[in-house]
Amino acid sequence: MNTVPRFAPANDRVLLLAATAQAFKVAATTIAAPASIDFTAGLVNMQGQVAFTASNASVLTRVGNVATLAYAGMVGDSVTVTASIVADGLTYTASQTVSKIFDGVTGNSARICYSKTSLLSLASAPATLSTQGATSYPPIDTWGAGTVWEGSPPLFGAGESLYRSDGVFNPASGTTKWSAPYLNALKVGQLSAISADLGKVTAGDIYSATLHGGAGYPTNNYSWPSNGGSGFHLSSQGLLIGNINVPGGFFQLSSTGYFEMPGLTVTPGGAEVAPIARFSGELVAAKGSFRGELVAATGTFGLIRSATSGQRTEYDSNGIRIYNAAGNLIVRLGVW
């Protein structure tokens, strides 16, 4: 008895394409791994010869339904390989894309070296120096006698300083280029051990025992110069400017309150002792008022009067005049 089969054989058709790698890894030496990639076509419910194509005009070699793309035959940084077959008038395709992955180029490396020295300073020439290798250092005695350059800061004692040089290692040339050294640290018992040309200095609060300058003040002594020079001195004892022993201006202000400049001195007073001011010179077109006592004073005056109006006494070259509270002249002695 004839019967209809309950199950029919499968008739779905598929073209599969598998690649042995998805990328070529290219080292800095331009050598790629792997050297080639195989593309294998798999047919489901089909038979026949598969056709292979590659983008960018890349070159494929094939054996049966396996195509091979060598790194040397790859054009561009990525390639798409396509497999195709025609069955019963239908075209079946599958594709895989592979790329190039590049290793980065090793960059330059920063390096540092140190040397201790008892010299006041090291030379700045040569400005740069090259040594061979990634672990090399400048030769002994470079930039200063007795210097030994090393990778770690050496221990150093009082009177010694630590210098540093910065370098860059170039892997392409295999050399390290060092720059002229600079002061990294120093150890001294007191800052008077330092001698330096500081140039311009910007600072906040400065505490100092003595400031002095100029040819007349080579030391920190608080006294007028005896060498004919000039300059200044500033300390807790006072301020000196110029030189009293040579013609010209000078100025002194001591911490005791004594003040002196050409034509004027002020001696400080004390308990129940008034200060004394001494002036010598000429007052020209002077205006103002004076209170106090003139002792042993000598001067030439056009008019001396006790007040400008009202009750007063006036004295000039013509004599003495006395006025009452109303401003009327009541006594006159002299010439009229």
C-alpha angles and dihedrals in degrees: 000000000000117000135181113248111251092213128042122206116261114266103179112128125208135175113208127190122196127186126205090219138010098214147018111237107214117201125210086261088062091243111136130212123238099028091215141005124222122215114201121195117213121199123205115197089347138094132195146076117314120218119222129202132176130204125238089033090283115170122248130188120200142198112187109312093343120095123191127208113197119204089237090056095050116107117203130357095293135028132190116213115201128195121197139176134178118223124175091344094309124113118219120195139182130177143192128195122210128186142194117250114197127206112230119251113255107253131218117286127222117234135184133199133184140202132182121218142174091213118113089239142344127243122264094214130121091041090203135016131191126213129184119253140013095274100043126113135197113283122264114279092023110152091358143022113269097016117143114190120212140160099251128053108260123221112263135186140214113310092025130101133202120231127195133203123195120217141183123213115212111202091196093062097024092228136118118222114208127198127218111282128254134198111277102172141341137196121213135158091230136001091248084080089070121088113181143151097234098183110194115004124192113193142159119216113006121192113196137167097209137001118193137158144165133061092286095056108049092146136039095256115132099227140101113273117263095190096072092252130125138214134106144288126200123180142125087286094061147267127302122184124180123347127290091200096065132054114274139054127327137171134201131183115171129196088245091064097258111146128189138170133145108307096002136076129169119197113196120238129222141199105345089345117111119219116257123226121192123194129183124179140054127309107212119197089343119178132183142072133288129210125185139045127310109214120197088345121168124188147139115247132181096204133002118192137163094223139001094238143001119029108008149128122236130194129189139138091292096058142264125319128189123198129194126228091276090057094250120143109247104162129032128178124178135030125346 
